[in-house]
Amino acid sequence: MIELPDEATGVVLSSQLLTEPGADNIRVVEVTRDYGMYDRREAPQYYPDKSRNV
């Protein structure tokens, strides 16, 4: 997995990678969820909230 600054860079990189021998397919994805163990606002809602014991 490679983190890129924008979608256009991903498209350019994927076209370059497809010229490599053995590269069958390239996927360009965007991760829309970013959450941790305690901050679960964007997490799938079917998991219960975790309490933090400090």
Coordinates of C-alpha atoms in Angstrom, one line a residue:
M1 CA 0.0 0.0 0.0
I2 CA 1.3 3.4 -0.9
E3 CA -0.1 6.7 0.4
L4 CA -0.3 9.4 -2.3
P5 CA -1.1 13.1 -2.1
D6 CA -4.0 13.1 -4.6
E7 CA -6.0 10.9 -7.0
A8 CA -4.2 12.2 -10.1
T9 CA -0.9 11.0 -8.7
G10 CA -2.4 7.6 -8.2
V11 CA -3.7 7.4 -11.7
V12 CA -0.3 8.3 -13.1
L13 CA 1.5 5.9 -10.9
S14 CA -0.9 3.0 -11.7
S15 CA -0.4 3.5 -15.5
Q16 CA 3.4 3.3 -14.9
L17 CA 3.1 0.2 -12.7
L18 CA 0.9 -1.6 -15.3
T19 CA 3.9 -1.5 -17.7
E20 CA 5.9 -3.6 -15.3
P21 CA 6.0 -7.3 -16.1
G22 CA 3.8 -9.4 -13.8
A23 CA 1.5 -6.5 -12.8
D24 CA -1.9 -7.8 -13.6
N25 CA -4.1 -5.2 -11.9
I26 CA -3.8 -2.0 -9.9
R27 CA -6.3 -0.6 -7.4
V28 CA -6.6 3.0 -6.5
V29 CA -8.7 3.4 -3.4
E30 CA -9.6 6.3 -1.0
V31 CA -9.9 5.5 2.7
T32 CA -12.9 7.5 4.1
R33 CA -12.8 6.2 7.7
D34 CA -10.1 7.0 10.1
Y35 CA -10.8 6.0 13.7
G36 CA -9.0 4.4 16.7
M37 CA -10.0 2.1 19.5
Y38 CA -11.5 4.8 21.7
D39 CA -12.8 7.4 19.1
R40 CA -15.4 5.3 17.3
R41 CA -17.6 8.0 15.7
E42 CA -16.7 6.8 12.2
A43 CA -16.6 3.1 13.0
P44 CA -19.2 0.6 11.9
Q45 CA -22.1 1.1 14.3
Y46 CA -22.7 -2.6 15.0
Y47 CA -19.7 -2.8 17.4
P48 CA -20.3 -1.5 21.0
D49 CA -18.3 1.5 22.2
K50 CA -15.2 0.8 24.2
S51 CA -14.6 2.6 27.5
R52 CA -11.2 3.8 28.4
N53 CA -9.9 2.7 31.8
V54 CA -7.2 5.2 32.8

